[in-house]
Amino acid sequence: MDLYKELNNNQVEAVKALDGRIRVVAGAGSGKTKVLCHRYARLVEEIGIHPSNILCITFTNKAAHEMQRRVRTFTSSYNVNDFICTFHGLCVKILRKEIYRIGYPSNFQIIDIEDSGTIAKNVFDEMKLSRTAVEVKQLLDSVRKYKFASFNVQDGSYIDKILLPNTDVQPEDMTEEIRYIQYQQKSFSLDFDDLVLFALYILKNFKKAREFWSNQFNYIMVDETQDCNRHDWELVEILAEKHGNLFVVGDPDQAIYEWRGSLPKYFVNFECDKDIMLNQNYRSTPNVLDVANSVIKHNTMRIKKDLVTKTQKGNMPIYHHAMTEDREGEYIVEQIEKLTKDTKNYEDVAILYRASYQSRFIEQALMKRKTPYVIWGGIRFFERKEIKDVVAYLRMVEYKDDLSFQRIINYPSRKFGNVSMQKLKHIASEENITLFDALKKYKEEKDFNKKPLIDFIEFIEDCNSIKNTYTISNLLEHIIDKTGVKNDLRTDPKSERLENVEELLNSIKYYEQVNENEDISLTTYLQDIALFTNADYNKEVKGVKLMTIHQAKGLEFPYVFICGLTEGIFPSHRTIRERRKNGEEEERRLMYVALTRAEKRLFLTDSGGYNFTTKRDKTPSRFILEIKKKLIDTDGPIDEEAFSQTKTIVRELNTEIDRPLQEESSFKVGDDVVHAIFGEGKITKKDDTTGAFVVKFKDGERSLLPRFIEPIKIIKRIKDICE
């Protein structure tokens, strides 16, 4: 088989590049996987390197399996599976052979996130501490930070301090983190972070192990290298030190995981013997690429390149500004129906958004037109648990029906167990009354005479009495606040649950706005919303794909809509405030990833109206302004005033983030601080191990990193400037 037949000149250069440190900057859709597979095949079939001496590292099992499949089509009798693997897969192979050196058995256990949660709960139980979901998550985060922080210091890692045989931890040092790690030690279990850190520890501390594995791999290839963290890089450099043949492939413009530890700067600053650029795109039209290039050039942490293509120019990308979210959704669906009028190939269409809650107005528009769709890797908006829960509260106020009662009686927990529920069901059945009426009638009985249940009865009755004097949105705000639902969502590890409920609340406010002249009631709203919660569709149906941009990475579609391009939402001002210029550049890279998913047609949409979350009028995203006007067509009128407001907002935000950060060392116990979600609080202590501060808020204490808190006086000054 001719390995070079279908390759362009730059791809051939990359495949033929043999020895030394080689960096391949591979733009979106430039065929990097093809290059990796062909180079692997060349090493085996033309050079004669045994597959066991070739290491090819990917970031996902899916990518590893795809590469194995492709390589098999080029190679003959060799086993290609051994070392085409993920970082974690490689570390497992290393540890099975070497972990005995630190007193662990080769059949060590690998634990997942659920197992980690169980260990955390055991720690809390042993220390007689509360263990809510958020506290469990905080401990797991703290353990992770402790492991990485201690691994970086010169006086020994957490492995030296806690895990090695005969390690003596003093009782006064037995923090929650250390107890957690000791629980792991008892069962010789490692989490996914441990796999890399243990492998690094052994390679650093045992010369024979280091020599063996460094000698093992004549050639090393690493895919998606822009997503590597510091320890990934360190591992690769150790393995490559004997032969020095390191082939790294990546694209800093597609680095969208800095928030979870990836460091694209290592790839940008990689010292190499040969630099190869893959900038010929095989996916998108020139018009789409021009828009993508126009946006990403505003970043500074990148390797300059412009994607080019030999495909036909195609249609101009389209920008549409809608008056409202609902009109934005309707516009998108109208365009989809035009695109698929003849073929009905709805699966050719993808709608991308920054955050999962943004699917709400799109889903409503799709359902109105009966356009089939699927949520990629997720759940439809009105089927999400938190949405069903709060809607059930509204239904309970209006109807007091049994289904709603069963859904919310223990949300948040009122310690109403299954035995009591069965007794209540029996009574209700015998007397032919609702569960609520049965509870109300027999609230003095032993099984039901509990304060949380009596409070629940009184609360539902109270809400029923005020429902006609409250707006629906005010009633829902009252419900989620007084029942503890809001606090439960705010402290939930899955922060998007609160965002989803806020989006529902905002949609109700908009519903009230557009129907202000109509005689709407809670009943009317519940009837209308039932149209969107009714599951009258085939869940297996193929249709338009809805997904977040993070989910879309690595995928491509003939037609792509990027919706909700509102300043503050995309780019996320929260991300920019937390990570400053790095945050802004990562948001722009996320936009670049979204743009380069499109093969034939690209649509960009936003909407006007009021943003109830930011408490200001919506304005178009700065990313729209960064596209040269000649590169994009507009469908409909342009709101120049809105664009002007965007520029003002961007200037205000830049003024805010350009201020020097509060020095971590200047925080001290007793300081009053503020957090973006939890509000005002007071620092009670500092964890010298992790660098985190324990802050007491109204609803409890939380351990937070310094960059996520600010002195109250600074926050107030910033608010004054922005207002």
XYZ file of C-alpha atoms in Angstrom:
723
model
C 0.000 0.000 0.000
C 1.249 3.472 -0.948
C 1.450 5.379 2.345
C 1.837 8.757 0.656
C -0.771 8.587 -2.111
C -3.488 10.594 -0.344
C -1.216 13.004 1.571
C -0.358 16.620 0.799
C 3.242 17.850 0.865
C 3.209 18.947 4.513
C 1.605 15.684 5.597
C 4.253 13.723 3.694
C 6.941 15.796 5.403
C 5.448 14.939 8.802
C 5.161 11.222 8.014
C 8.754 11.064 6.772
C 10.184 13.093 9.659
C 12.083 10.475 11.618
C 14.554 11.342 14.362
C 14.695 14.157 16.888
C 12.136 16.431 18.504
C 9.416 17.218 15.995
C 6.433 19.519 16.470
C 3.449 19.312 14.151
C 1.015 22.218 14.405
C -2.158 20.642 13.060
C -5.063 22.984 12.425
C -8.698 21.945 12.629
C -9.643 19.416 9.950
C -6.057 19.141 8.659
C -5.807 15.338 8.874
C -3.609 14.943 11.953
C -4.972 11.487 12.765
C -4.138 10.382 9.223
C -0.580 11.677 9.693
C -0.139 9.831 12.987
C -1.440 6.557 11.529
C 0.641 6.806 8.369
C 3.778 7.667 10.342
C 3.181 4.683 12.624
C 2.761 2.443 9.584
C 5.950 3.837 8.029
C 7.938 3.133 11.196
C 6.749 -0.488 11.153
C 6.570 -1.314 7.460
C 9.376 0.791 5.977
C 11.833 1.349 8.808
C 11.305 -1.997 10.572
C 10.600 -0.728 14.086
C 8.766 -3.269 16.206
C 5.380 -1.958 17.449
C 6.403 -2.620 21.060
C 9.064 0.062 20.608
C 6.597 2.678 19.377
C 4.493 4.650 21.833
C 1.490 6.596 20.563
C -0.460 8.459 23.231
C -3.992 9.770 22.740
C -6.349 11.526 25.140
C -9.385 9.264 24.860
C -9.993 5.547 24.527
C -12.160 6.307 21.496
C -9.237 8.014 19.750
C -6.897 5.143 20.666
C -9.303 2.532 19.260
C -9.794 4.546 16.062
C -6.029 4.815 15.589
C -5.590 1.083 16.203
C -8.272 0.366 13.591
C -6.652 2.601 10.994
C -3.120 1.319 11.607
C -4.277 -2.265 11.089
C -5.223 -1.375 7.511
C -1.586 -0.423 6.815
C 0.385 -3.033 8.751
C 0.615 -6.776 8.302
C 1.306 -9.247 11.033
C 2.304 -7.114 13.974
C 0.411 -6.470 17.150
C -0.280 -2.740 17.070
C -2.381 -2.563 20.205
C 0.157 -2.608 23.014
C 1.269 0.981 23.079
C -1.383 2.896 21.190
C -3.121 4.060 24.329
C -4.102 6.925 26.608
C -1.856 8.459 29.265
C -3.730 6.502 31.933
C -3.486 3.294 29.913
C 0.276 3.744 29.564
C 0.699 4.394 33.290
C -1.230 1.236 34.151
C 1.207 -0.752 31.976
C 4.177 0.876 33.735
C 2.756 0.322 37.207
C 1.869 -3.328 36.670
C 5.540 -3.949 36.109
C 7.065 -1.472 38.543
C 4.707 -0.738 41.444
C 6.234 -3.518 43.567
C 9.161 -1.144 44.098
C 7.062 0.879 46.548
C 5.402 -2.061 48.283
C 2.219 -2.255 46.218
C 0.926 -5.447 44.539
C 0.746 -5.601 40.747
C -3.016 -6.259 41.010
C -3.650 -2.855 42.566
C -7.206 -1.559 42.330
C -8.228 1.386 40.135
C -11.112 3.379 41.595
C -13.591 5.616 39.782
C -15.309 8.802 40.933
C -18.113 6.861 42.645
C -15.574 4.842 44.646
C -13.789 8.074 45.557
C -17.059 9.508 46.838
C -17.589 6.437 49.023
C -14.124 6.822 50.548
C -14.822 10.515 51.222
C -18.077 9.619 52.997
C -16.229 7.048 55.119
C -13.747 9.730 56.147
C -16.537 12.087 57.204
C -18.285 9.307 59.125
C -15.065 8.329 60.912
C -14.456 11.948 61.930
C -18.141 12.393 62.850
C -18.523 15.252 60.382
C -21.450 16.138 58.127
C -21.149 14.866 54.570
C -23.411 16.687 52.149
C -22.855 16.297 48.407
C -20.992 19.580 48.214
C -18.768 18.680 51.165
C -17.881 15.360 49.539
C -16.992 17.159 46.310
C -14.943 19.746 48.190
C -12.959 17.012 49.930
C -12.274 15.246 46.624
C -11.134 18.548 45.097
C -8.981 19.227 48.137
C -7.430 15.737 47.960
C -6.589 16.302 44.298
C -5.004 19.679 45.043
C -3.091 18.188 47.971
C -1.697 15.387 45.824
C -0.576 17.693 43.029
C 0.743 20.375 45.404
C 2.750 17.958 47.537
C 4.075 16.228 44.413
C 5.616 19.501 43.324
C 7.696 20.209 46.427
C 11.286 19.140 46.903
C 10.959 17.491 50.307
C 8.937 14.549 49.100
C 5.474 13.835 47.668
C 2.323 12.524 49.275
C 3.599 9.085 48.306
C 6.667 9.564 50.538
C 4.682 11.114 53.341
C 1.718 8.770 53.566
C 1.750 5.759 51.292
C 5.126 4.090 51.560
C 5.637 1.214 54.039
C 6.539 2.286 57.555
C 5.357 5.853 56.935
C 4.406 7.276 60.319
C 1.755 9.997 60.168
C 1.348 11.845 63.456
C -2.201 12.137 64.852
C -2.080 15.930 64.745
C -1.402 15.757 61.005
C -4.418 13.552 60.268
C -6.398 15.928 58.089
C -9.386 14.800 56.011
C -7.105 14.644 52.967
C -4.578 12.384 54.662
C -7.298 10.119 56.063
C -8.709 9.812 52.544
C -5.321 8.798 51.124
C -4.833 6.277 53.924
C -8.183 4.708 53.058
C -6.781 4.226 49.561
C -3.637 2.694 50.997
C -5.583 0.060 52.931
C -6.962 -1.452 49.724
C -3.964 -0.576 47.521
C -6.274 1.492 45.340
C -5.320 4.278 42.944
C -7.501 6.927 41.347
C -6.837 8.284 37.853
C -4.583 11.086 39.142
C -2.552 8.534 41.104
C -1.860 6.514 37.966
C 0.188 9.330 36.434
C 1.732 10.536 39.698
C 2.741 7.028 40.829
C 4.304 6.285 37.438
C 6.208 9.578 37.591
C 7.329 8.897 41.161
C 8.742 5.488 40.267
C 10.479 6.732 37.121
C 12.031 9.601 39.082
C 13.172 7.562 42.080
C 14.200 4.194 40.629
C 17.018 4.348 38.105
C 16.483 0.841 36.691
C 12.802 1.494 36.036
C 13.612 4.789 34.364
C 16.271 3.174 32.169
C 13.989 0.299 31.170
C 11.081 2.446 30.046
C 13.229 5.129 28.471
C 14.986 2.416 26.491
C 11.682 0.728 25.592
C 10.401 3.385 23.207
C 12.492 4.252 20.164
C 9.775 6.586 18.949
C 7.095 8.455 20.875
C 4.089 10.234 19.361
C 1.614 12.331 21.343
C -1.745 13.477 19.976
C -3.677 16.596 21.150
C -0.581 17.767 22.981
C -2.072 21.200 23.663
C -4.286 19.441 26.240
C -1.377 17.981 28.246
C -0.829 19.131 31.808
C 2.562 19.578 33.457
C 2.773 15.987 34.678
C 1.842 14.596 31.251
C 4.701 16.572 29.743
C 7.089 15.488 32.464
C 6.233 11.820 31.885
C 6.724 12.094 28.122
C 10.078 13.884 28.496
C 11.376 11.140 30.832
C 10.318 8.393 28.438
C 11.961 10.195 25.505
C 15.299 10.993 27.176
C 17.187 7.875 25.935
C 16.400 8.028 22.191
C 15.226 11.625 21.964
C 12.618 10.903 19.295
C 9.537 12.829 20.370
C 6.811 13.670 17.862
C 4.129 15.994 19.283
C 0.947 16.996 17.449
C -1.473 19.680 18.520
C -3.195 22.980 17.931
C -3.026 25.689 20.611
C -6.010 27.365 18.956
C -8.129 24.383 20.044
C -6.929 24.303 23.655
C -10.216 24.533 25.566
C -9.382 22.636 28.750
C -7.071 25.008 30.636
C -9.759 25.195 33.317
C -9.010 21.572 34.198
C -5.217 21.792 34.098
C -4.037 21.629 30.473
C -1.114 23.919 29.627
C -0.978 24.823 25.914
C 2.032 27.070 26.587
C 4.217 23.949 26.804
C 3.325 23.092 23.235
C 3.738 26.701 22.078
C 7.198 26.901 23.684
C 8.283 23.351 22.746
C 11.967 23.270 21.726
C 12.193 21.197 18.591
C 14.561 20.167 15.842
C 11.860 20.399 13.189
C 8.624 22.383 12.957
C 5.881 21.296 10.554
C 2.664 23.165 9.847
C -0.528 21.385 8.744
C -2.786 24.254 7.733
C -4.683 22.741 4.805
C -8.211 22.144 6.000
C -10.215 19.288 4.451
C -13.442 20.027 6.302
C -14.703 23.548 5.765
C -15.245 25.994 2.932
C -12.929 29.025 2.496
C -15.701 31.326 3.692
C -16.043 29.437 6.980
C -12.284 29.375 7.511
C -11.968 33.107 6.852
C -14.389 33.770 9.707
C -12.534 31.375 12.046
C -9.170 32.936 11.193
C -10.625 36.424 11.697
C -11.624 35.601 15.284
C -8.659 33.562 16.518
C -6.048 36.087 15.376
C -7.012 38.236 18.385
C -5.316 35.712 20.693
C -1.653 36.067 21.690
C -0.910 32.599 23.183
C -0.793 30.772 19.864
C 1.347 29.698 16.945
C 0.381 31.945 14.055
C -1.272 30.156 11.184
C -4.169 30.645 8.816
C -6.163 27.630 7.724
C -6.547 27.283 3.944
C -8.569 24.930 1.807
C -8.892 23.906 -1.823
C -12.631 23.318 -1.585
C -15.148 25.537 -3.331
C -15.851 28.881 -1.717
C -19.407 27.979 -0.723
C -22.045 30.165 0.891
C -21.161 33.126 3.055
C -21.645 32.571 6.798
C -24.784 34.285 8.039
C -25.335 36.397 11.142
C -28.852 36.979 12.452
C -29.863 39.200 15.350
C -33.316 38.341 16.671
C -35.483 40.591 18.795
C -36.049 37.876 21.418
C -34.806 34.429 22.368
C -38.001 32.857 21.077
C -37.561 34.561 17.704
C -33.938 33.405 17.633
C -35.126 29.833 18.103
C -37.816 30.215 15.455
C -35.311 31.670 12.984
C -32.927 28.732 13.490
C -35.688 26.177 12.943
C -36.913 28.021 9.827
C -33.417 27.847 8.343
C -33.091 24.159 9.245
C -36.338 23.354 7.476
C -35.099 25.181 4.355
C -31.747 23.352 4.429
C -33.377 19.940 4.809
C -36.495 20.542 2.715
C -35.580 18.023 0.039
C -33.405 15.520 1.895
C -34.908 15.557 5.426
C -31.387 14.765 6.630
C -31.812 16.503 9.974
C -28.766 14.687 11.328
C -26.612 16.904 9.065
C -27.409 19.849 11.326
C -25.800 20.745 14.658
C -26.806 23.560 17.008
C -23.993 24.553 19.357
C -24.171 26.648 22.510
C -21.826 27.721 25.316
C -23.800 26.289 28.243
C -26.323 23.460 28.419
C -29.146 25.638 29.813
C -29.202 27.540 26.505
C -30.919 24.597 24.837
C -34.248 25.647 26.346
C -35.447 28.178 23.756
C -34.070 26.065 20.904
C -35.913 22.974 22.093
C -39.178 24.861 22.378
C -38.875 26.109 18.810
C -37.997 22.645 17.496
C -40.933 21.057 19.293
C -43.358 23.656 17.949
C -42.368 22.755 14.376
C -42.144 19.038 15.231
C -38.561 19.040 13.982
C -36.791 15.913 15.291
C -33.763 16.517 17.490
C -31.469 14.818 19.965
C -29.483 16.201 22.893
C -25.927 15.028 22.347
C -24.717 13.307 25.478
C -27.377 14.928 27.613
C -30.999 15.260 28.621
C -33.679 17.473 27.124
C -34.177 20.694 29.051
C -37.670 20.004 30.365
C -36.704 16.442 31.259
C -33.844 17.470 33.537
C -34.404 16.471 37.137
C -34.076 19.940 38.595
C -36.598 21.345 36.097
C -39.088 18.579 36.804
C -38.625 19.138 40.543
C -39.434 22.853 40.563
C -42.283 22.443 38.055
C -43.660 19.737 40.373
C -43.765 22.339 43.177
C -45.848 24.636 40.962
C -48.137 21.724 40.084
C -48.416 20.855 43.757
C -49.580 24.373 44.589
C -52.155 24.304 41.803
C -53.387 20.706 41.809
C -52.057 18.959 44.945
C -51.794 15.834 42.783
C -50.176 12.585 43.908
C -47.445 12.506 41.258
C -46.164 15.928 42.255
C -46.489 15.033 45.944
C -44.352 11.912 45.534
C -41.740 13.829 43.583
C -41.208 16.673 46.043
C -42.186 15.414 49.491
C -38.562 14.481 50.076
C -36.956 17.218 48.044
C -35.192 18.693 49.849
C -35.074 15.870 52.388
C -37.840 15.816 55.001
C -36.868 12.341 56.263
C -40.113 10.865 54.995
C -39.144 7.248 54.489
C -40.604 4.548 52.284
C -42.426 2.840 55.155
C -44.264 6.051 56.035
C -45.044 6.652 52.376
C -46.586 3.216 52.014
C -48.781 3.829 55.085
C -49.879 7.158 53.663
C -50.687 5.566 50.292
C -52.790 2.931 52.050
C -54.784 5.578 53.920
C -55.308 7.660 50.793
C -56.467 4.601 48.852
C -58.855 3.472 51.594
C -60.445 6.907 51.916
C -60.201 7.787 48.224
C -58.373 11.055 48.873
C -55.091 12.513 47.674
C -51.802 11.860 49.434
C -51.636 15.519 50.429
C -55.120 15.467 51.932
C -54.285 12.227 53.751
C -51.139 13.766 55.224
C -53.057 16.873 56.202
C -55.885 14.854 57.800
C -53.604 12.542 59.782
C -50.759 14.950 60.574
C -51.231 14.281 64.302
C -50.541 10.564 63.847
C -47.182 9.214 65.015
C -45.821 8.440 61.558
C -46.696 11.874 60.185
C -46.381 14.192 63.181
C -43.009 15.604 62.201
C -42.146 19.272 61.906
C -40.764 19.132 58.329
C -44.009 17.481 57.149
C -46.250 19.925 58.991
C -44.173 22.811 57.612
C -44.610 21.338 54.130
C -48.422 21.226 54.508
C -48.526 24.815 55.742
C -46.201 26.010 53.004
C -48.241 24.490 50.168
C -51.444 25.922 51.651
C -49.789 29.330 51.995
C -48.584 29.276 48.391
C -52.032 28.300 47.220
C -53.533 31.296 49.024
C -51.095 33.799 47.464
C -50.813 32.352 43.945
C -53.346 34.808 42.514
C -51.577 37.837 43.984
C -48.081 36.740 42.978
C -46.708 36.561 39.464
C -45.749 33.032 38.447
C -42.053 33.958 38.496
C -42.335 35.539 41.947
C -44.181 32.473 43.202
C -41.446 30.181 41.891
C -38.726 32.374 43.421
C -40.625 32.191 46.723
C -40.832 28.395 46.456
C -37.193 27.680 45.630
C -36.022 30.111 48.313
C -38.276 29.072 51.219
C -38.127 25.305 50.638
C -34.325 25.162 50.561
C -34.273 24.125 46.888
C -32.160 27.154 45.990
C -29.566 26.354 48.615
C -29.542 22.708 47.542
C -28.890 23.704 43.935
C -26.309 26.321 44.870
C -24.244 23.789 46.765
C -24.692 21.007 44.227
C -21.425 19.828 42.623
C -23.159 20.077 39.225
C -23.347 23.872 38.976
C -25.332 23.700 35.732
C -28.393 22.537 37.712
C -28.750 25.992 39.263
C -28.162 27.599 35.851
C -30.946 25.452 34.399
C -33.432 26.527 37.074
C -32.398 30.161 36.594
C -33.027 29.742 32.868
C -36.501 28.333 33.600
C -37.177 31.303 35.874
C -35.997 33.724 33.191
C -38.200 32.006 30.608
C -41.219 32.453 32.912
C -40.421 36.163 33.286
C -40.270 36.443 29.529
C -43.559 34.480 29.258
C -45.146 37.037 31.580
C -43.742 39.916 29.541
C -45.073 38.769 26.180
C -48.455 37.860 27.702
C -48.852 40.921 29.931
C -52.125 41.847 28.232
C -53.504 38.335 28.506
C -55.335 36.751 31.399
C -52.614 34.293 32.396
C -52.623 32.209 35.540
C -50.632 29.409 37.096
C -53.009 26.959 35.439
C -52.482 28.580 32.040
C -48.729 28.405 32.392
C -48.730 24.787 33.527
C -50.928 23.852 30.590
C -48.619 25.649 28.166
C -45.474 24.153 29.608
C -47.005 20.693 29.462
C -46.681 20.963 25.687
C -42.927 21.008 26.145
C -42.675 18.396 28.857
C -44.891 15.896 27.078
C -42.676 13.069 25.849
C -44.597 12.339 22.627
C -41.529 11.706 20.519
C -39.419 8.736 19.619
C -36.333 8.904 21.800
C -34.372 6.844 19.278
C -35.142 9.175 16.389
C -32.334 10.722 14.383
C -32.523 14.458 14.187
C -30.855 17.803 14.646
C -28.003 17.503 17.139
C -27.944 19.899 20.082
C -24.748 20.088 22.143
C -22.343 22.315 24.025
C -19.238 23.411 22.149
C -17.033 21.336 24.470
C -19.012 18.271 23.412
C -18.567 19.188 19.748
C -14.757 19.120 19.782
C -13.480 16.539 17.322
C -16.821 16.396 15.459
C -17.931 17.942 12.170
C -21.285 18.662 10.534
C -22.439 19.965 7.130
C -24.551 22.700 8.749
C -23.689 24.405 12.037
C -25.650 26.981 14.038
C -23.863 28.743 16.910
C -26.612 30.295 18.992
C -26.854 32.464 22.096
C -23.899 34.651 21.098
C -24.578 37.170 23.849
C -21.810 39.122 25.595
C -21.458 37.776 29.133
C -22.748 34.342 28.147
C -20.310 33.692 25.303
C -17.687 34.739 26.150
C -18.491 33.893 29.734
C -17.765 36.902 31.943
C -17.540 34.556 34.891
C -14.652 32.713 33.212
C -12.932 35.985 32.296
C -13.261 37.351 35.827
C -11.871 34.148 37.340
C -9.025 33.618 34.897
C -8.597 37.127 33.462
C -6.777 37.321 30.094
C -6.225 33.553 30.056
C -9.967 33.144 30.436
C -10.710 35.523 27.563
C -8.307 33.684 25.248
C -9.746 30.281 26.166
C -13.266 31.532 25.453
C -12.067 32.737 22.056
C -10.479 29.346 21.369
C -13.824 27.790 22.246
C -15.446 30.037 19.626
C -12.785 28.952 17.131
C -13.564 25.290 17.820
C -17.274 25.996 17.264
C -16.655 27.806 13.969
C -14.422 25.057 12.587
C -17.038 22.342 13.102
C -18.919 23.571 10.008
C -18.331 21.888 6.650
C -20.721 23.707 4.266
C -22.854 26.334 6.000
C -22.396 28.404 9.146
C -25.029 30.455 10.996
C -24.368 32.756 13.959
C -27.299 33.996 16.046
C -28.043 36.082 19.095
C -31.057 37.894 20.496
C -32.028 41.104 22.173
C -34.109 41.559 25.304
C -33.266 41.655 28.960
C -30.850 39.280 30.647
C -32.399 38.547 34.033
C -29.170 36.967 35.258
C -26.815 39.869 34.502
C -29.558 42.443 35.175
C -28.875 44.342 31.977
C -29.964 44.401 28.341
C -28.513 41.735 26.083
C -25.876 42.754 23.557
C -24.124 40.755 20.823
C -20.943 38.869 21.688
C -17.613 40.581 21.084
C -16.806 37.606 18.835
C -19.348 38.906 16.306
C -17.575 42.271 16.315
C -14.215 40.558 15.747
C -15.364 39.126 12.406
C -14.548 41.400 9.466
C -17.831 42.681 7.993
C -16.894 41.607 4.478
C -16.628 37.978 5.623
C -20.207 37.551 6.736
C -23.731 38.214 5.475
C -26.427 39.558 7.740
C -29.972 38.275 7.612
C -32.163 41.019 9.005
C -31.471 44.447 10.543
C -28.333 45.193 12.544
C -28.721 46.828 15.956
C -25.772 49.250 15.875
C -26.675 50.603 19.311
C -26.380 47.087 20.741
C -22.916 46.702 19.182
C -21.905 50.013 20.758
C -23.104 48.763 24.145
C -21.020 45.605 23.691
C -17.899 47.724 23.225
C -18.706 49.631 26.426
C -19.221 46.409 28.393
C -15.933 44.991 27.108
C -14.078 48.171 28.141
C -15.615 48.014 31.625
C -14.682 44.362 32.031
C -11.133 45.001 30.808
C -10.787 47.792 33.363
C -11.873 45.363 36.046
C -9.588 42.476 35.107
C -6.583 44.725 34.438
C -6.423 45.669 38.116
C -3.687 43.840 40.029
C -4.899 40.663 41.705
C -5.221 40.656 45.463
C -2.047 39.099 46.832
C -2.896 35.783 48.396
C -0.610 36.494 51.319
C -2.534 39.659 52.164
C -5.625 37.633 53.112
C -5.759 36.807 56.781
C -8.093 35.097 59.205
C -10.945 37.419 60.081
C -11.078 39.207 56.703
C -14.476 39.892 55.183
C -14.610 38.588 51.616
C -17.149 37.918 48.903
C -17.687 35.014 46.488
C -19.518 35.253 43.163
C -22.042 32.543 44.138
C -22.011 32.220 47.916
C -21.982 35.954 48.671
C -20.329 37.612 51.651
C -18.406 35.658 54.246
C -15.537 35.727 56.732
C -12.229 33.850 56.580
C -11.978 31.502 59.577
C -8.721 29.665 58.798
C -6.131 28.900 56.133
C -5.050 25.466 54.934
C -1.277 25.759 54.533
C -1.141 22.494 52.610
C -3.485 23.474 49.783
C -3.317 27.273 50.092
C -7.091 27.390 50.393
C -9.012 29.558 52.852
C -11.955 28.328 54.881
C -14.704 30.934 54.558
C -17.843 31.007 56.702
C -20.937 32.035 54.754
C -24.533 32.302 55.927
C -25.245 28.730 54.891
C -22.026 27.160 56.135
C -18.242 26.958 55.686
C -16.430 26.274 52.421
C -12.797 25.785 51.495
C -11.929 28.096 48.595
C -8.826 29.005 46.628
C -7.769 32.670 47.016
C -8.396 33.573 43.381
C -12.113 32.871 43.822
C -12.614 35.344 46.659
C -12.187 39.088 46.825
C -12.162 41.680 49.621
C -15.624 43.184 49.878
C -14.335 46.732 49.443
C -12.785 45.904 46.042
C -15.938 44.196 44.780
C -18.055 47.188 45.797
C -15.708 49.556 43.987
C -15.857 47.444 40.818
C -19.653 47.394 40.919
C -19.719 51.201 41.246
C -17.515 51.583 38.175
C -19.560 49.143 36.074
C -22.825 50.773 37.043
